[in-house]
Amino acid sequence: METFLVLASTLCISMGVFLGITGAIGIFRMPNFFARLHAASVTDSGCAFMLLFGLMLQSGFTLATIKLCFILLFFLISSPTAAHALAKTALSCGAQPTSSPREER
Amino acid sequence: MLSILFLTLILSLFWLLLSWQFAPFVLGCGVVSIALTLYLAQRMRVVDAESLPLNLSARIVWYWLWLAKEVALSNWDVARHIWGKRIHINPRVIQVKTPMKTPFGLMLYANSITLTPGTVCIDIEDGQVTAHALTDSAAAGLESGEMGEKIRRLGL
Amino acid sequence: MSSILELMPSVYAGASLALLAVMGSTLVRAILGPTAFDRVMAVNMFGTKTVLLLSLLGFLSGRPDFLDIALVYALVNFLSTIAVLRFFEGRPQVVKQCSTTDVDLDVNHDADPDASGPTTAMEE
């Protein structure tokens, strides 16, 4: 049982870290702001979920798990809101939502 | 009145869970902060029927499981585009009709769209969702209207 | 004490190091820009990663109190992102100043014609 828990949480944490690195590469490779926003959204939803879930598996039924749940719940509400606010403000300030061909790499 | 009671209950639970100390001074601090929060919420007029989500059915759990699957799939899709040798993206703004009427349903829909990587909700106006899609498959997934249909069937 | 549980601290440490690298690259994106919104997005992402790093450090040092700090940091990070965006809203001149290139920023579109150059707003 312990072995299974350790393996499962290691798997979850490494998945989360992999998604985080993916997002970090994404915000450098994507050609314009809106595409970068999508790359950042990968890390916000996936990386936080996997990492916190992996930590929850380790802490078991304690107060720490409840706090991790609160952090996760808050992320699930706040990260879409922040992404939406970014997209809306950028669009209202005139950022171009489509990438022109010259910017494609 | 019921929603104020509900809010008080939630705030007390929140305080107890986070502090987990039962010294009289700490509990007194909790009572003072809850009273202050209730006063501020009253002043800001954010306490209304929506803060008491009684009309949610248990079927929303199935929706969340389905959403988790969708988020995982599109995470994989976007990650593949990021790691790919050449970036084949087609970012554009699309508009979708929304079938649901209640504010909570609209909120759930917009949050689900944004939570799914590859699509970001920009605006909702008179039953029309304006969203930004990164790839062709993400745009197709949104335009199929499957997510909105699932929320509508929850009665929202 | 089985030996497999002793593996966990190294997992936490490795994940923390990787997260530090990710945070460094988001800082680079925040400095490079090019638009103001890229910077806000990078700072928001940096804050998210900080929360995750704080949780990991709490588990690494065996002190779950770190989770309280992480929770508060998550709240503050969200609030600051929204506040900066509200500040940008309707101020295209400020957005232009915070951007190094004017990629896709159509500032002259609806700015009033007698607004003086972009250097006035930030000098105070």
XYZ file of C-alpha atoms in Angstrom:
385
model
C 0.000 0.000 0.000
C 2.770 2.411 0.948
C 4.671 1.478 -2.157
C 1.605 2.113 -4.278
C 1.002 5.526 -2.669
C 4.611 6.585 -3.116
C 4.589 5.476 -6.754
C 1.248 7.158 -7.465
C 2.213 10.468 -5.919
C 5.623 10.404 -7.608
C 3.846 9.843 -10.904
C 1.388 12.688 -10.237
C 4.129 15.111 -9.161
C 6.298 14.326 -12.166
C 3.286 14.750 -14.488
C 2.648 18.135 -12.887
C 6.272 19.177 -13.278
C 6.243 17.994 -16.895
C 3.162 20.132 -17.610
C 4.840 23.084 -15.860
C 7.923 22.766 -18.064
C 5.622 22.444 -21.099
C 3.981 25.739 -20.197
C 7.352 27.421 -19.674
C 8.481 26.292 -23.128
C 5.118 27.270 -24.568
C 5.338 30.882 -23.461
C 8.620 31.137 -25.373
C 7.699 29.239 -28.521
C 4.236 30.622 -29.190
C 4.160 33.486 -31.689
C 1.723 35.997 -30.180
C 0.136 36.975 -26.926
C -3.089 34.985 -27.199
C -1.240 31.797 -28.111
C 1.045 32.323 -25.121
C -2.034 32.748 -22.938
C -3.174 29.271 -23.968
C 0.252 27.869 -23.116
C 0.087 29.478 -19.676
C -3.392 28.051 -19.190
C -1.969 24.532 -19.610
C 0.214 24.994 -16.578
C -2.418 26.737 -14.529
C -5.000 23.995 -14.805
C -2.968 20.839 -15.343
C 0.230 21.411 -13.409
C -1.458 22.735 -10.265
C -4.011 19.925 -10.272
C -1.500 17.105 -10.709
C 1.029 18.481 -8.222
C -1.485 19.209 -5.478
C -3.148 15.831 -6.030
C 0.203 14.115 -5.661
C 0.823 15.965 -2.402
C -2.675 15.050 -1.169
C -1.906 11.359 -1.674
C 1.076 11.759 0.620
C -0.600 13.701 3.407
C -3.556 11.342 3.844
C -6.571 12.342 5.927
C -5.081 15.306 7.768
C -5.591 19.047 8.008
C -2.945 19.478 5.313
C -5.180 17.687 2.791
C -8.047 20.055 3.548
C -5.767 23.042 3.006
C -4.496 21.525 -0.248
C -8.135 21.057 -1.301
C -8.805 24.726 -0.598
C -5.781 25.785 -2.657
C -6.884 23.524 -5.523
C -10.485 24.763 -5.379
C -9.297 28.357 -5.382
C -7.056 27.671 -8.386
C -9.941 26.066 -10.269
C -11.953 29.271 -9.833
C -9.252 31.922 -10.039
C -7.088 30.758 -12.937
C -9.918 30.813 -15.538
C -10.980 34.193 -14.190
C -7.465 35.597 -14.536
C -7.109 34.156 -18.061
C -10.486 35.585 -19.055
C -9.595 39.021 -17.619
C -6.270 38.971 -19.474
C -7.901 38.028 -22.781
C -10.702 40.570 -22.447
C -8.436 43.455 -21.453
C -5.916 42.619 -24.176
C -8.654 42.480 -26.793
C -10.164 45.766 -25.616
C -6.717 47.384 -25.844
C -6.417 46.209 -29.437
C -4.148 43.151 -29.263
C -4.460 41.054 -32.413
C -6.082 37.656 -31.706
C -4.837 35.996 -34.886
C -1.206 35.424 -35.751
C -0.054 36.965 -38.983
C 1.929 34.617 -41.263
C 5.226 36.425 -40.798
C 5.240 35.651 -37.107
C 4.912 31.906 -37.580
C 8.063 30.029 -36.817
C -32.007 35.723 5.571
C -31.347 32.078 4.811
C -28.368 32.971 2.681
C -26.867 35.052 5.509
C -27.174 32.073 7.839
C -25.593 29.869 5.203
C -22.726 32.320 4.744
C -22.156 32.449 8.512
C -22.021 28.674 8.660
C -19.572 28.460 5.767
C -17.340 31.167 7.230
C -17.289 29.497 10.656
C -16.368 26.159 9.113
C -13.668 27.847 7.054
C -12.183 29.530 10.119
C -12.232 26.334 12.193
C -10.689 24.258 9.420
C -7.882 26.695 8.792
C -7.032 27.514 12.402
C -7.883 24.227 14.196
C -7.202 25.883 17.559
C -9.790 26.188 20.276
C -8.237 28.695 22.691
C -10.814 31.338 23.678
C -8.733 34.165 22.228
C -8.456 32.507 18.810
C -12.173 31.679 18.758
C -12.935 35.307 19.721
C -10.785 36.518 16.821
C -12.817 34.194 14.591
C -16.129 35.612 15.775
C -14.911 39.182 15.211
C -13.639 38.410 11.690
C -16.828 36.597 10.715
C -18.907 39.537 11.948
C -16.720 41.955 9.992
C -16.967 39.824 6.848
C -20.762 39.619 7.141
C -20.980 43.398 7.601
C -18.785 44.026 4.546
C -20.741 41.509 2.456
C -23.981 43.237 3.438
C -22.514 46.623 2.525
C -21.289 45.353 -0.850
C -24.665 43.695 -1.504
C -23.050 40.454 -2.623
C -25.298 38.259 -0.447
C -28.244 37.115 -2.541
C -29.972 33.954 -3.665
C -27.029 32.987 -5.844
C -24.725 32.552 -2.859
C -26.933 29.670 -1.739
C -26.674 27.110 -4.549
C -29.544 24.833 -3.508
C -30.738 24.106 -7.031
C -27.588 22.138 -7.893
C -28.363 18.514 -8.479
C -25.996 15.680 -7.644
C -25.563 15.069 -11.363
C -23.097 17.965 -11.452
C -20.490 15.503 -10.130
C -20.765 13.598 -13.415
C -20.346 16.852 -15.269
C -17.165 17.558 -13.279
C -15.785 14.114 -14.076
C -16.544 14.662 -17.767
C -14.914 18.098 -17.566
C -11.799 16.605 -15.940
C -11.540 14.158 -18.842
C -11.951 16.985 -21.373
C -9.317 19.103 -19.590
C -6.878 16.177 -19.583
C -7.452 15.496 -23.298
C -7.016 19.105 -24.367
C -4.015 19.473 -22.061
C -2.443 16.637 -24.008
C -3.426 18.290 -27.288
C -1.913 21.669 -26.398
C 1.207 20.058 -24.906
C 1.711 18.142 -28.169
C 1.484 21.399 -30.110
C 4.031 23.033 -27.787
C 6.553 20.189 -28.019
C 6.074 19.674 -31.759
C 8.886 20.548 -34.170
C 6.793 23.123 -36.000
C 3.900 24.927 -34.386
C 0.701 24.270 -36.333
C -1.738 26.605 -34.667
C -4.631 28.550 -36.082
C -5.632 31.063 -33.403
C -8.896 32.852 -33.986
C -11.979 34.289 -32.330
C -15.177 32.269 -32.639
C -18.736 32.817 -31.488
C -21.016 30.153 -30.054
C -24.655 30.299 -29.047
C -25.371 29.385 -25.430
C -28.471 27.337 -24.632
C -28.626 28.081 -20.898
C -30.410 30.957 -19.242
C -29.473 31.113 -15.540
C -26.477 33.250 -14.490
C -24.952 30.302 -12.649
C -25.128 28.152 -15.767
C -23.479 30.879 -17.823
C -20.753 31.237 -15.197
C -20.176 27.483 -15.188
C -20.047 27.422 -18.980
C -17.584 30.319 -19.266
C -15.346 28.909 -16.537
C -15.369 25.471 -18.157
C -14.433 26.966 -21.534
C -11.519 28.854 -20.033
C -10.393 25.959 -17.834
C -10.047 23.768 -20.911
C -6.655 24.523 -22.483
C -6.921 25.716 -26.065
C -10.023 27.837 -25.559
C -10.419 31.060 -23.582
C -13.779 32.698 -23.040
C -13.635 36.430 -23.774
C -17.183 37.720 -23.489
C -20.801 36.699 -23.014
C -23.510 38.885 -24.489
C -27.170 38.017 -25.064
C -26.737 34.292 -25.410
C -23.553 34.554 -27.458
C -20.190 33.422 -26.136
C -17.148 35.006 -27.739
C -14.162 32.720 -27.261
C -10.599 32.514 -28.482
C -9.497 29.136 -29.812
C -5.885 28.116 -30.342
C -6.207 25.196 -32.744
C -8.695 23.799 -35.235
C -9.611 20.876 -32.981
C -10.235 23.158 -29.992
C -12.483 25.385 -32.097
C -14.353 22.357 -33.455
C -14.851 21.004 -29.944
C -16.346 24.276 -28.815
C -18.528 24.722 -31.894
C -20.015 21.243 -31.487
C -21.761 22.652 -28.402
C -21.406 19.448 -26.407
C -20.350 21.241 -23.237
C -23.240 23.701 -23.338
C -25.702 20.878 -23.958
C -24.403 18.993 -20.918
C -24.824 22.079 -18.705
C -28.315 22.703 -20.099
C -29.332 19.146 -19.254
C -28.322 19.835 -15.634
C -31.208 22.295 -15.563
C -29.016 25.404 -15.396
C 10.009 2.610 8.651
C 10.126 1.161 5.210
C 12.724 2.449 2.862
C 10.369 3.466 0.065
C 8.960 6.359 2.071
C 12.446 7.804 2.338
C 12.296 8.313 -1.411
C 9.720 11.094 -1.125
C 12.007 13.967 0.016
C 14.133 13.570 -3.088
C 10.999 13.656 -5.243
C 9.932 16.890 -3.523
C 13.429 18.330 -3.930
C 13.576 17.452 -7.622
C 10.131 18.900 -8.260
C 11.095 22.080 -6.366
C 14.223 22.503 -8.482
C 12.240 22.028 -11.701
C 9.644 24.531 -10.514
C 12.432 27.020 -9.736
C 13.684 26.652 -13.312
C 10.150 27.220 -14.643
C 9.811 30.307 -12.426
C 13.098 31.646 -13.760
C 11.912 31.294 -17.351
C 8.612 33.037 -16.572
C 10.660 35.900 -15.088
C 12.622 36.078 -18.341
C 9.323 36.278 -20.244
C 8.161 39.036 -17.887
C 11.327 41.039 -18.583
C 11.314 40.405 -22.353
C 7.664 41.293 -22.730
C 7.056 42.330 -25.452
C 3.540 43.555 -24.631
C 2.263 44.622 -21.230
C -0.149 41.681 -21.166
C 2.692 39.201 -21.619
C 4.260 40.657 -18.512
C 1.050 40.435 -16.489
C 0.521 36.859 -17.681
C 4.092 35.896 -16.773
C 3.792 37.441 -13.327
C 0.499 35.620 -12.760
C 2.115 32.341 -13.803
C 5.074 33.104 -11.532
C 2.663 33.521 -8.627
C 0.942 30.211 -9.397
C 4.288 28.444 -9.442
C 5.234 30.178 -6.178
C 2.168 28.707 -4.496
C 3.066 25.232 -5.743
C 6.688 25.678 -4.670
C 5.577 26.783 -1.190
C 3.424 23.658 -0.824
C 6.303 21.454 -1.967
C 8.706 23.147 0.455
C 6.230 22.616 3.266
C 6.217 18.889 2.555
C 9.989 18.837 2.072
C 10.665 20.396 5.467
C 7.828 18.494 7.137
C 6.049 21.667 8.213
C 2.462 21.823 6.877
C 2.190 25.422 8.149
C 3.653 26.441 4.817
C 0.285 25.621 3.267
C -1.287 28.609 5.062
C 1.278 30.897 3.460
C 0.611 29.247 0.095
C -3.143 29.798 0.456
C -2.724 33.479 1.339
C -0.225 33.912 -1.483
C -2.715 32.432 -3.953
C -5.355 34.954 -2.850
C -2.956 37.921 -3.047
C -1.614 36.821 -6.435
C -5.090 36.609 -7.968
C -6.080 39.979 -6.528
C -2.940 41.713 -7.825
C -3.435 40.312 -11.340
C -7.012 41.563 -11.460
C -5.991 44.939 -10.014
C -3.265 45.496 -12.620
C -5.655 44.514 -15.423
C -8.305 46.901 -14.105
C -5.635 49.602 -14.118
C -4.795 48.846 -17.751
C -8.418 48.870 -18.863
C -9.164 51.996 -20.862
C -5.591 53.304 -20.592
C -4.021 52.408 -23.960
C -1.218 54.931 -23.430
C -0.062 53.163 -20.254
C -0.279 49.803 -22.000
C 1.886 51.171 -24.796
C 4.449 52.444 -22.316
C 4.691 49.079 -20.609
C 5.306 47.356 -23.970
C 8.673 47.377 -25.691
C 7.278 46.748 -29.159
C 3.934 47.897 -30.411
C 3.054 44.406 -31.662
C -0.591 44.505 -32.624
C -1.363 47.402 -30.309
C -3.617 49.797 -32.125
C -3.200 52.723 -29.757
C -4.193 55.576 -32.039
C -7.464 53.908 -32.862
C -9.602 55.656 -30.277
C -7.212 57.823 -28.265
C -8.250 61.477 -28.297
C -6.147 63.541 -30.713
C -4.939 66.184 -28.252
C -3.464 63.661 -25.824
C 0.205 64.589 -25.593
C 2.981 62.089 -26.206
C 3.351 58.821 -24.368
C 5.909 60.209 -21.892
C 3.553 62.304 -19.766
C 1.655 59.720 -17.785
C 4.497 57.945 -16.062
C 6.771 60.857 -15.141
C 5.405 61.407 -11.666
